[in-house]
Amino acid sequence: MIKGLGITTVWTFDQQRTKAFFTEKLDFEVCSDLAVGDMRWVTVGAEDQPGVELALMSLDGPGLDPTSTPSPPRR
């Protein structure tokens, strides 16, 4: 039985743009924004739910199979 949620992943083609959406449009706060080798670890969360974070993960990050990664949407 699941009794809580700590971190869940939101996959994105553009971490900075997704971070801006969550912080500027939805009023989330940045919980962490760290460079970890070739990867960037970004999490955001609602101020009134301190134990819950969304990890904004890039679809082209290390450890991901490039042939399985979808192409970014056309604008």
mmCIF file of N, CA and C in Angstrom:
data_model
loop_
_atom_site.group_PDB
_atom_site.id
_atom_site.type_symbol
_atom_site.label_atom_id
_atom_site.label_comp_id
_atom_site.label_asym_id
_atom_site.label_seq_id
_atom_site.Cartn_x
_atom_site.Cartn_y
_atom_site.Cartn_z
ATOM 1 N N MET A 1 0.834 -1.178 0.000
ATOM 2 C CA MET A 1 0.000 0.000 0.000
ATOM 3 C C MET A 1 0.883 1.248 0.000
ATOM 4 N N ILE A 2 0.620 2.159 -0.913
ATOM 5 C CA ILE A 2 1.369 3.408 -0.992
ATOM 6 C C ILE A 2 0.823 4.373 0.048
ATOM 7 N N LYS A 3 1.714 4.893 0.874
ATOM 8 C CA LYS A 3 1.298 5.814 1.931
ATOM 9 C C LYS A 3 1.780 7.233 1.681
ATOM 10 N N GLY A 4 2.550 7.441 0.635
ATOM 11 C CA GLY A 4 3.042 8.780 0.349
ATOM 12 C C GLY A 4 3.794 8.825 -0.968
ATOM 13 N N LEU A 5 4.127 10.019 -1.350
ATOM 14 C CA LEU A 5 4.861 10.238 -2.594
ATOM 15 C C LEU A 5 5.940 11.261 -2.307
ATOM 16 N N GLY A 6 7.173 10.978 -2.694
ATOM 17 C CA GLY A 6 8.269 11.904 -2.469
ATOM 18 C C GLY A 6 8.636 12.652 -3.734
ATOM 19 N N ILE A 7 9.053 11.906 -4.768
ATOM 20 C CA ILE A 7 9.469 12.510 -6.032
ATOM 21 C C ILE A 7 8.860 11.717 -7.183
ATOM 22 N N THR A 8 8.355 12.423 -8.166
ATOM 23 C CA THR A 8 7.891 11.786 -9.393
ATOM 24 C C THR A 8 8.525 12.523 -10.572
ATOM 25 N N THR A 9 8.666 11.856 -11.686
ATOM 26 C CA THR A 9 9.372 12.405 -12.840
ATOM 27 C C THR A 9 8.419 13.043 -13.842
ATOM 28 N N VAL A 10 8.817 14.199 -14.335
ATOM 29 C CA VAL A 10 8.158 14.861 -15.456
ATOM 30 C C VAL A 10 9.211 14.931 -16.558
ATOM 31 N N TRP A 11 9.008 14.195 -17.648
ATOM 32 C CA TRP A 11 9.966 14.174 -18.749
ATOM 33 C C TRP A 11 9.776 15.417 -19.615
ATOM 34 N N THR A 12 10.883 15.998 -20.068
ATOM 35 C CA THR A 12 10.823 17.237 -20.827
ATOM 36 C C THR A 12 11.943 17.310 -21.858
ATOM 37 N N PHE A 13 11.684 18.042 -22.934
ATOM 38 C CA PHE A 13 12.723 18.310 -23.931
ATOM 39 C C PHE A 13 13.552 19.530 -23.545
ATOM 40 N N ASP A 14 13.025 20.385 -22.667
ATOM 41 C CA ASP A 14 13.688 21.639 -22.305
ATOM 42 C C ASP A 14 13.476 21.907 -20.809
ATOM 43 N N GLN A 15 14.484 21.532 -19.999
ATOM 44 C CA GLN A 15 14.346 21.680 -18.556
ATOM 45 C C GLN A 15 14.117 23.135 -18.140
ATOM 46 N N GLN A 16 14.838 24.061 -18.742
ATOM 47 C CA GLN A 16 14.712 25.468 -18.350
ATOM 48 C C GLN A 16 13.303 25.993 -18.638
ATOM 49 N N ARG A 17 12.772 25.668 -19.793
ATOM 50 C CA ARG A 17 11.426 26.120 -20.157
ATOM 51 C C ARG A 17 10.367 25.475 -19.245
ATOM 52 N N THR A 18 10.533 24.195 -18.944
ATOM 53 C CA THR A 18 9.597 23.506 -18.066
ATOM 54 C C THR A 18 9.691 24.055 -16.642
ATOM 55 N N LYS A 19 10.907 24.324 -16.183
ATOM 56 C CA LYS A 19 11.105 24.936 -14.859
ATOM 57 C C LYS A 19 10.409 26.300 -14.807
ATOM 58 N N ALA A 20 10.561 27.096 -15.850
ATOM 59 C CA ALA A 20 9.908 28.408 -15.905
ATOM 60 C C ALA A 20 8.387 28.264 -15.876
ATOM 61 N N PHE A 21 7.847 27.285 -16.579
ATOM 62 C CA PHE A 21 6.399 27.064 -16.570
ATOM 63 C C PHE A 21 5.898 26.768 -15.158
ATOM 64 N N PHE A 22 6.556 25.820 -14.485
ATOM 65 C CA PHE A 22 6.098 25.447 -13.148
ATOM 66 C C PHE A 22 6.274 26.581 -12.139
ATOM 67 N N THR A 23 7.361 27.336 -12.243
ATOM 68 C CA THR A 23 7.611 28.386 -11.248
ATOM 69 C C THR A 23 6.868 29.686 -11.556
ATOM 70 N N GLU A 24 6.774 30.055 -12.828
ATOM 71 C CA GLU A 24 6.156 31.337 -13.184
ATOM 72 C C GLU A 24 4.643 31.237 -13.387
ATOM 73 N N LYS A 25 4.170 30.146 -13.950
ATOM 74 C CA LYS A 25 2.740 30.001 -14.238
ATOM 75 C C LYS A 25 1.981 29.300 -13.114
ATOM 76 N N LEU A 26 2.591 28.286 -12.501
ATOM 77 C CA LEU A 26 1.901 27.508 -11.480
ATOM 78 C C LEU A 26 2.336 27.866 -10.059
ATOM 79 N N ASP A 27 3.288 28.781 -9.933
ATOM 80 C CA ASP A 27 3.765 29.285 -8.637
ATOM 81 C C ASP A 27 4.413 28.199 -7.773
ATOM 82 N N PHE A 28 5.040 27.212 -8.407
ATOM 83 C CA PHE A 28 5.822 26.225 -7.667
ATOM 84 C C PHE A 28 7.146 26.874 -7.298
ATOM 85 N N GLU A 29 7.854 26.281 -6.345
ATOM 86 C CA GLU A 29 9.179 26.769 -5.992
ATOM 87 C C GLU A 29 10.232 25.745 -6.404
ATOM 88 N N VAL A 30 11.441 26.228 -6.663
ATOM 89 C CA VAL A 30 12.546 25.343 -7.016
ATOM 90 C C VAL A 30 13.045 24.685 -5.733
ATOM 91 N N CYS A 31 13.060 23.371 -5.703
ATOM 92 C CA CYS A 31 13.565 22.627 -4.546
ATOM 93 C C CYS A 31 15.055 22.342 -4.709
ATOM 94 N N SER A 32 15.464 22.013 -5.935
ATOM 95 C CA SER A 32 16.880 21.786 -6.216
ATOM 96 C C SER A 32 17.154 22.049 -7.692
ATOM 97 N N ASP A 33 18.360 22.500 -7.958
ATOM 98 C CA ASP A 33 18.820 22.736 -9.333
ATOM 99 C C ASP A 33 20.332 22.547 -9.317
ATOM 100 N N LEU A 34 20.774 21.322 -9.627
ATOM 101 C CA LEU A 34 22.175 20.951 -9.494
ATOM 102 C C LEU A 34 22.716 20.336 -10.771
ATOM 103 N N ALA A 35 23.973 20.614 -11.059
ATOM 104 C CA ALA A 35 24.669 19.928 -12.144
ATOM 105 C C ALA A 35 25.311 18.680 -11.548
ATOM 106 N N VAL A 36 25.017 17.526 -12.153
ATOM 107 C CA VAL A 36 25.577 16.254 -11.701
ATOM 108 C C VAL A 36 26.262 15.626 -12.905
ATOM 109 N N GLY A 37 27.541 15.926 -13.079
ATOM 110 C CA GLY A 37 28.251 15.464 -14.266
ATOM 111 C C GLY A 37 27.644 16.094 -15.505
ATOM 112 N N ASP A 38 27.230 15.257 -16.471
ATOM 113 C CA ASP A 38 26.602 15.736 -17.705
ATOM 114 C C ASP A 38 25.101 15.957 -17.544
ATOM 115 N N MET A 39 24.572 15.665 -16.371
ATOM 116 C CA MET A 39 23.139 15.736 -16.133
ATOM 117 C C MET A 39 22.809 16.947 -15.260
ATOM 118 N N ARG A 40 21.599 17.437 -15.381
ATOM 119 C CA ARG A 40 21.104 18.506 -14.514
ATOM 120 C C ARG A 40 19.917 17.963 -13.738
ATOM 121 N N TRP A 41 19.976 18.063 -12.412
ATOM 122 C CA TRP A 41 18.917 17.584 -11.529
ATOM 123 C C TRP A 41 18.105 18.786 -11.080
ATOM 124 N N VAL A 42 16.867 18.895 -11.566
ATOM 125 C CA VAL A 42 15.984 20.009 -11.234
ATOM 126 C C VAL A 42 14.704 19.442 -10.641
ATOM 127 N N THR A 43 14.336 19.919 -9.452
ATOM 128 C CA THR A 43 13.063 19.532 -8.863
ATOM 129 C C THR A 43 12.300 20.783 -8.448
ATOM 130 N N VAL A 44 10.993 20.717 -8.570
ATOM 131 C CA VAL A 44 10.105 21.804 -8.157
ATOM 132 C C VAL A 44 8.996 21.211 -7.298
ATOM 133 N N GLY A 45 8.361 22.063 -6.507
ATOM 134 C CA GLY A 45 7.275 21.594 -5.678
ATOM 135 C C GLY A 45 6.399 22.739 -5.204
ATOM 136 N N ALA A 46 5.225 22.392 -4.733
ATOM 137 C CA ALA A 46 4.302 23.384 -4.190
ATOM 138 C C ALA A 46 4.736 23.741 -2.775
ATOM 139 N N GLU A 47 4.644 25.010 -2.444
ATOM 140 C CA GLU A 47 5.084 25.481 -1.134
ATOM 141 C C GLU A 47 4.327 24.801 0.009
ATOM 142 N N ASP A 48 3.054 24.521 -0.181
ATOM 143 C CA ASP A 48 2.252 23.929 0.889
ATOM 144 C C ASP A 48 2.347 22.399 0.963
ATOM 145 N N GLN A 49 3.184 21.783 0.112
ATOM 146 C CA GLN A 49 3.430 20.344 0.154
ATOM 147 C C GLN A 49 4.942 20.099 0.135
ATOM 148 N N PRO A 50 5.630 20.360 1.241
ATOM 149 C CA PRO A 50 7.095 20.298 1.252
ATOM 150 C C PRO A 50 7.693 18.918 1.003
ATOM 151 N N GLY A 51 6.949 17.850 1.186
ATOM 152 C CA GLY A 51 7.495 16.514 0.985
ATOM 153 C C GLY A 51 7.321 15.957 -0.409
ATOM 154 N N VAL A 52 6.726 16.733 -1.326
ATOM 155 C CA VAL A 52 6.444 16.243 -2.679
ATOM 156 C C VAL A 52 7.189 17.102 -3.691
ATOM 157 N N GLU A 53 7.961 16.451 -4.571
ATOM 158 C CA GLU A 53 8.720 17.163 -5.600
ATOM 159 C C GLU A 53 8.495 16.525 -6.964
ATOM 160 N N LEU A 54 8.573 17.344 -8.004
ATOM 161 C CA LEU A 54 8.551 16.874 -9.383
ATOM 162 C C LEU A 54 9.960 17.010 -9.931
ATOM 163 N N ALA A 55 10.552 15.921 -10.388
ATOM 164 C CA ALA A 55 11.882 15.943 -10.994
ATOM 165 C C ALA A 55 11.711 16.213 -12.486
ATOM 166 N N LEU A 56 12.256 17.314 -12.962
ATOM 167 C CA LEU A 56 12.149 17.691 -14.375
ATOM 168 C C LEU A 56 13.337 17.088 -15.112
ATOM 169 N N MET A 57 13.110 15.940 -15.743
ATOM 170 C CA MET A 57 14.190 15.180 -16.362
ATOM 171 C C MET A 57 14.212 15.349 -17.875
ATOM 172 N N SER A 58 15.397 15.611 -18.391
ATOM 173 C CA SER A 58 15.584 15.792 -19.825
ATOM 174 C C SER A 58 15.525 14.453 -20.549
ATOM 175 N N LEU A 59 14.851 14.444 -21.671
ATOM 176 C CA LEU A 59 14.729 13.228 -22.476
ATOM 177 C C LEU A 59 16.009 12.857 -23.211
ATOM 178 N N ASP A 60 16.976 13.760 -23.260
ATOM 179 C CA ASP A 60 18.227 13.449 -23.958
ATOM 180 C C ASP A 60 19.390 13.333 -22.978
ATOM 181 N N GLY A 61 19.101 12.973 -21.743
ATOM 182 C CA GLY A 61 20.134 12.879 -20.715
ATOM 183 C C GLY A 61 20.959 11.615 -20.816
ATOM 184 N N PRO A 62 22.049 11.555 -20.023
ATOM 185 C CA PRO A 62 22.898 10.372 -20.021
ATOM 186 C C PRO A 62 22.139 9.149 -19.498
ATOM 187 N N GLY A 63 22.453 8.010 -20.059
ATOM 188 C CA GLY A 63 21.809 6.780 -19.628
ATOM 189 C C GLY A 63 20.530 6.455 -20.373
ATOM 190 N N LEU A 64 20.085 7.366 -21.225
ATOM 191 C CA LEU A 64 18.879 7.116 -22.000
ATOM 192 C C LEU A 64 19.265 6.697 -23.411
ATOM 193 N N ASP A 65 18.540 5.775 -23.951
ATOM 194 C CA ASP A 65 18.799 5.246 -25.285
ATOM 195 C C ASP A 65 18.309 6.240 -26.337
ATOM 196 N N PRO A 66 19.213 6.842 -27.131
ATOM 197 C CA PRO A 66 18.787 7.856 -28.106
ATOM 198 C C PRO A 66 17.815 7.340 -29.162
ATOM 199 N N THR A 67 17.853 6.053 -29.475
ATOM 200 C CA THR A 67 16.933 5.526 -30.485
ATOM 201 C C THR A 67 15.514 5.370 -29.927
ATOM 202 N N SER A 68 15.380 5.342 -28.612
ATOM 203 C CA SER A 68 14.062 5.214 -27.984
ATOM 204 C C SER A 68 13.464 6.546 -27.604
ATOM 205 N N THR A 69 14.269 7.602 -27.632
ATOM 206 C CA THR A 69 13.803 8.928 -27.229
ATOM 207 C C THR A 69 12.997 9.555 -28.358
ATOM 208 N N PRO A 70 11.794 10.039 -28.066
ATOM 209 C CA PRO A 70 10.993 10.686 -29.113
ATOM 210 C C PRO A 70 11.621 11.997 -29.563
ATOM 211 N N SER A 71 11.283 12.405 -30.757
ATOM 212 C CA SER A 71 11.769 13.694 -31.271
ATOM 213 C C SER A 71 10.985 14.818 -30.620
ATOM 214 N N PRO A 72 11.644 15.974 -30.424
ATOM 215 C CA PRO A 72 10.924 17.105 -29.842
ATOM 216 C C PRO A 72 9.794 17.554 -30.769
ATOM 217 N N PRO A 73 8.728 18.116 -30.192
ATOM 218 C CA PRO A 73 7.636 18.576 -31.032
ATOM 219 C C PRO A 73 8.074 19.746 -31.917
ATOM 220 N N ARG A 74 7.493 19.847 -33.081
ATOM 221 C CA ARG A 74 7.799 20.969 -33.979
ATOM 222 C C ARG A 74 6.989 22.175 -33.551
ATOM 223 N N ARG A 75 7.618 23.327 -33.629
ATOM 224 C CA ARG A 75 6.917 24.570 -33.232
ATOM 225 C C ARG A 75 6.509 25.358 -34.415
#
